[in-house]
Coordinates of C-alpha atoms and ligand atoms in Angstrom, one line a residue:
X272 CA 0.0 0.0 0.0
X273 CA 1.6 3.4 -0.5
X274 CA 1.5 5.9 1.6
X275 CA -1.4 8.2 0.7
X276 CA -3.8 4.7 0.3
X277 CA -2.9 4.1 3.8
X278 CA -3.7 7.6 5.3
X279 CA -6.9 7.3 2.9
X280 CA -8.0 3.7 4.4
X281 CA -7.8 5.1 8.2
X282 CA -10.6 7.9 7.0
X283 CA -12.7 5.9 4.6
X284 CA -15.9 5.8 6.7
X285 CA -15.1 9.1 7.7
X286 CA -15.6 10.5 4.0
X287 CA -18.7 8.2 3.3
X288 CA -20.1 10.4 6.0
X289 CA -19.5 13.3 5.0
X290 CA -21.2 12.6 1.7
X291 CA -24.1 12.0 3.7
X292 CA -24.2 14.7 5.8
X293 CA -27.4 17.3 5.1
X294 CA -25.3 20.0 4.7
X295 CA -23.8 18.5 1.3
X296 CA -26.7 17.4 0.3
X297 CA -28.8 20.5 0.8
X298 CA -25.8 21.9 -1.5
X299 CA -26.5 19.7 -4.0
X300 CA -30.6 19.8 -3.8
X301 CA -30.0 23.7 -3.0
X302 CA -31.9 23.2 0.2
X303 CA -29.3 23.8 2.3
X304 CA -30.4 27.4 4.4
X305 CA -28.8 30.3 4.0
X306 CA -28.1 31.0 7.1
X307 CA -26.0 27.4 7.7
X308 CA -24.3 27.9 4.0
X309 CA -23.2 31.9 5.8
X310 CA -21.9 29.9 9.1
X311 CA -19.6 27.5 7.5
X312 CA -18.1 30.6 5.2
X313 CA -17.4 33.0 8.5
X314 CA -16.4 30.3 10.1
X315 CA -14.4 29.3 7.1
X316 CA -12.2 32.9 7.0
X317 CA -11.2 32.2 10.2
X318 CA -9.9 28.8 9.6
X319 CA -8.2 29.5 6.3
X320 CA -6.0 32.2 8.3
X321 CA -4.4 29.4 10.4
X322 CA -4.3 26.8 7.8
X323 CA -2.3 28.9 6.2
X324 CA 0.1 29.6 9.0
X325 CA -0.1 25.7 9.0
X326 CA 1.1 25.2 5.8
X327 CA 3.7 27.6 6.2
X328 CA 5.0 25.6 8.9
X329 CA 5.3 22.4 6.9
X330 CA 6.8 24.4 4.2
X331 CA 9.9 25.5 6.6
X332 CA 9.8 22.0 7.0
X333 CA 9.8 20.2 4.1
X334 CA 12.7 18.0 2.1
X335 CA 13.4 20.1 -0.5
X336 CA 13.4 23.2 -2.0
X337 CA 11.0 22.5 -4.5
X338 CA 9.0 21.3 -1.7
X339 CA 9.4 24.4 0.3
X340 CA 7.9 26.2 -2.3
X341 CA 5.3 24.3 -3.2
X342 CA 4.0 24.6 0.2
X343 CA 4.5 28.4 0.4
X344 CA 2.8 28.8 -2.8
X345 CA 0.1 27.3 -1.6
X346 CA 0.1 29.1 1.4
X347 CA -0.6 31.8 -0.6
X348 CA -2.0 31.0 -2.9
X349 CA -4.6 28.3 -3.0
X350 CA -5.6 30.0 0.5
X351 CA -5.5 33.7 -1.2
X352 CA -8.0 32.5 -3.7
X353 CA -10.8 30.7 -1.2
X354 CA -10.4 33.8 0.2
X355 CA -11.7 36.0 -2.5
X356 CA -14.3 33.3 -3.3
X357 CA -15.3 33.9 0.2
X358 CA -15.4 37.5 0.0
X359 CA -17.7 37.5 -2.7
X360 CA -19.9 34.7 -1.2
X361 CA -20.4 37.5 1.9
X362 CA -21.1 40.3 -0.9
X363 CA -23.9 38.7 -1.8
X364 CA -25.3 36.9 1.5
X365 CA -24.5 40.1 3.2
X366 CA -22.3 40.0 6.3
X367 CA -24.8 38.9 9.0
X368 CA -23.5 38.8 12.5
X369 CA -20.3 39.0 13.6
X370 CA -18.8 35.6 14.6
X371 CA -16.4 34.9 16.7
X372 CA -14.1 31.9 16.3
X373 CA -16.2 29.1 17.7
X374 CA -15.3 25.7 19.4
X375 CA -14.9 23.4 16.1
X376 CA -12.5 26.0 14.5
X377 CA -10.9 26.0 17.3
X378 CA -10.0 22.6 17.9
X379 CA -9.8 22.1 14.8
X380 CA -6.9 24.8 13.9
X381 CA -5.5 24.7 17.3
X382 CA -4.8 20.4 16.5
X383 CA -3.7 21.5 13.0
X384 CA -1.1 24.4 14.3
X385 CA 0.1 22.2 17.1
X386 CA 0.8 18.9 15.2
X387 CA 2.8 20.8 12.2
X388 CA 4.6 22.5 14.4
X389 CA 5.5 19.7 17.5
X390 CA 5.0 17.0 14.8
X391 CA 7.5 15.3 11.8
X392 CA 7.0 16.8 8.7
X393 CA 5.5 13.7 7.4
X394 CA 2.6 13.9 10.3
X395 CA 2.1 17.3 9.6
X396 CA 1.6 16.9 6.4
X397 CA -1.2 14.2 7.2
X398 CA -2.6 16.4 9.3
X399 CA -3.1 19.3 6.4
X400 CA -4.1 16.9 4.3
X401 CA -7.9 16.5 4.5
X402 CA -8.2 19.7 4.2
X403 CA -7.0 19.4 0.4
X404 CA -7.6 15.8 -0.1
X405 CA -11.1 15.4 1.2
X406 CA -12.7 18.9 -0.8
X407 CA -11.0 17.7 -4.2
X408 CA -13.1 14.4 -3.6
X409 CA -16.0 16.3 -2.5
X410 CA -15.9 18.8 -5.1
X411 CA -15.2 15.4 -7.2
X412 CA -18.0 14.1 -6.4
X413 CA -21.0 16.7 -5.9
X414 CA -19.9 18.1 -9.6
X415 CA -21.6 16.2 -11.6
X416 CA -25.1 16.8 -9.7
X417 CA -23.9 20.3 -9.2
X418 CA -26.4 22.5 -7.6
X419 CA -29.8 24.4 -8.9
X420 CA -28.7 27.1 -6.1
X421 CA -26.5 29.4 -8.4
X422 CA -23.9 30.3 -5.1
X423 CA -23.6 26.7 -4.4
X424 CA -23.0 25.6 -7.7
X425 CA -20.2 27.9 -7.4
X426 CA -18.4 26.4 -4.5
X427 CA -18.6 23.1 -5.9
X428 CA -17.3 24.4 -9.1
X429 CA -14.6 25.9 -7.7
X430 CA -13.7 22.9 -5.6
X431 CA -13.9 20.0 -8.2
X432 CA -12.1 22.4 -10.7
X433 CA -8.9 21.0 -12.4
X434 CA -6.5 23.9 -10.8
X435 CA -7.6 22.6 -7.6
X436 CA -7.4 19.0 -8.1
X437 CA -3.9 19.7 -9.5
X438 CA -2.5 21.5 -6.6
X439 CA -3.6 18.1 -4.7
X440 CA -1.8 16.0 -6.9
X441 CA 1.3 17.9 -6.0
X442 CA 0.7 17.1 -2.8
X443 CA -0.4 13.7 -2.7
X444 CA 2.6 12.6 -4.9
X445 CA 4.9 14.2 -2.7
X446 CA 3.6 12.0 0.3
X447 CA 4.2 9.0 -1.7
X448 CA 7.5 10.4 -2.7
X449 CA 8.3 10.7 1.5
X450 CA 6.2 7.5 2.5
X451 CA 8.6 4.7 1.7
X452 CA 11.9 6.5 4.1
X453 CA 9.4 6.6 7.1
X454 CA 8.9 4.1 9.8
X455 CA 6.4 2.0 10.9
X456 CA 5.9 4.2 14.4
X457 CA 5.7 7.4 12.2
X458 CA 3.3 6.2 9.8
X459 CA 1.2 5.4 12.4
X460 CA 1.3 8.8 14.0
X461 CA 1.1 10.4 10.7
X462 CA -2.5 7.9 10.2
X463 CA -3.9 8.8 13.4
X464 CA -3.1 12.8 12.5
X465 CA -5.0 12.0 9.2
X466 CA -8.0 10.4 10.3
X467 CA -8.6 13.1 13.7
X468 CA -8.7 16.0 10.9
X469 CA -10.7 13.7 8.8
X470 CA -13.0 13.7 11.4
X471 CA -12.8 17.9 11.9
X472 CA -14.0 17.8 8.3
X473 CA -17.2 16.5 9.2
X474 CA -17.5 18.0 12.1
X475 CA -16.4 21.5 10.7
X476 CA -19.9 21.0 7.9
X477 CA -21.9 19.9 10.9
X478 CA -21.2 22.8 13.2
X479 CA -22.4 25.1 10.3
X480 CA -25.3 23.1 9.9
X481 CA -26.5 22.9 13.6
X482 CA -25.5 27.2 13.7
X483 CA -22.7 26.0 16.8
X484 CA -22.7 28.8 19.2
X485 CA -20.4 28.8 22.5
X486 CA -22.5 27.7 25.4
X487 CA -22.0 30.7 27.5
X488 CA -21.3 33.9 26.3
X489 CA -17.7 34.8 25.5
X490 CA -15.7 37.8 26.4
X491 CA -15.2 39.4 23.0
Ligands
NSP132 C1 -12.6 23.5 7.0 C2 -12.0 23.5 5.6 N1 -11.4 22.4 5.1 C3 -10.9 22.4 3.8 C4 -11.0 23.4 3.0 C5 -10.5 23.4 1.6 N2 -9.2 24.0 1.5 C6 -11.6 24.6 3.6 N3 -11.7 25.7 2.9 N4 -12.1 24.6 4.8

C-alpha cells in the first residue's frame, strides 16, 4: 500500500459520512439554508487564516526546495484564492452577525497548528491533508449533480475544478514520494493525524449546519 492509500484507508468511513451529511446534500438539492451555508463561510475565514500559517510551517519543514515552495505557494496562494471566493460569497449573502471563532475552529486549527509544528514533517503533512484531499473528492463528487442554487454551484465548481485537483496531486505525490523512508511508528502517527482531521471535516460542515454557538457567552 503506498503511503497516501494508507492515510486514505484510516478515513474511509469518515468521507462516506461526509457525503451523507445534510449539509452536502442541501448543497446539491439547494436546500441547504442560508443562514447554515453563511456559518460555515465566517467560520471558514477564520480557519483559512491558520491553515495557512499551518502550511507555512510544513513548508519550513519540508525536504526540498522545491517542496518548500510548493507549500508556500500554496500558502498563498490556494488560500488567497478561497479567500476571495469567500469575499464574494459575503457580498452577496450580506455579512450577518459578527462571529467569533467558535469551538470546532478552534480545535480544529488549534490540532492542525500544534501537530505541524510539535510533529515530523511527514505527520504534519497528514494532518493538512484533509483539508485538500477530502474537498478535491468532494468537489469530485457533488460536480456532476452540481447544484440548482446558483452560489452553491459555485463552490462546488470551484472545488472540483482542475487547478484545484492539480494543486492536490502535488501534494499527494509528494507523500508517496516521502512515505517509503518513514517508519512504521511514524506512519502510524502520521494515520492517526490524518483520520482526527478527517473527522474535523465533518464536524467542521456539521457545526455550520447545527448554527454552533459557544455555550455561554464569550468575552469578545
Ligand atoms: C474547513 C475546511 N477544510 C478544507 C478546506 C479546503 N481548503 C476549507 N476551505 N475549509
Amino acid at each position: 500500500m503506498t503511503f497516501t492509500q494508507e492515510l486514505w484507508a484510516s478515513a474511509e468511513e469518515v468521507y462516506a459520512e461526509i457525503l451523507a451529511h445534510p449539509f452536502l446534500r442541501g448543497l446539491t438539492d439547494g436546500s441547504l439554508p442560508r443562514p447554515a451555508f453563511r456559518h460555515f463561510v465566517q467560520q471558514d475565514s477564520h480557519y483559512l487564516r491558520d491553515y495557512a500559517r499551518a502550511l507555512a510551517v510544513c513548508a519550513a519543514k519540508a525536504p526540498t526546495d522545491a517542496d518548500v515552495r510548493a507549500f508556500a505557494d500554496d500558502a498563498v496562494g490556494a488560500i488567497a484564492a478561497e479567500q476571495g471566493m469567500h469575499a464574494e460569497f459575503t457580498a452577496e449573502l450580506g455579512e450577518g452577525p459578527e462571529q467569533p471563532v467558535l469551538p470546532t475552529t478552534l480545535a480544529y486549527t488549534s490540532y492542525l497548528l500544534a501537530t505541524v509544528y510539535s510533529g515530523s514533517f511527514a505527520e504534519g503533512l497528514a494532518a493538512v491533508l484533509p483539508c485538500y484531499w477530502i474537498y478535491a473528492r468532494v468537489g469530485e463528487a457533488l460536480l456532476e449533480k452540481s447544484s440548482p442554487d446558483p452560489l452553491y454551484a459555485r463552490w462546488i465548481a470551484a472545488y472540483g475544478a482542475e487547478e484545484f485537483q492539480g494543486v492536490v496531486r502535488r501534494v499527494l505525490d509528494l507523500a508517496d514520494r516521502i512515505g517509503p523512508e518513514l517508519s512504521d511508528s511514524e506512519r502510524a502517527r502520521a494515520a492517526r493525524h490524518f483520520a482526527t482531521t478527517a473527522r474535523y471535516e465533518w464536524m467542521f460542515w456539521d457545526a455550520a449546519w447545527r448554527g454552533e454557538a459557544w455555550p455561554v457567552p464569550t468575552a469578545d
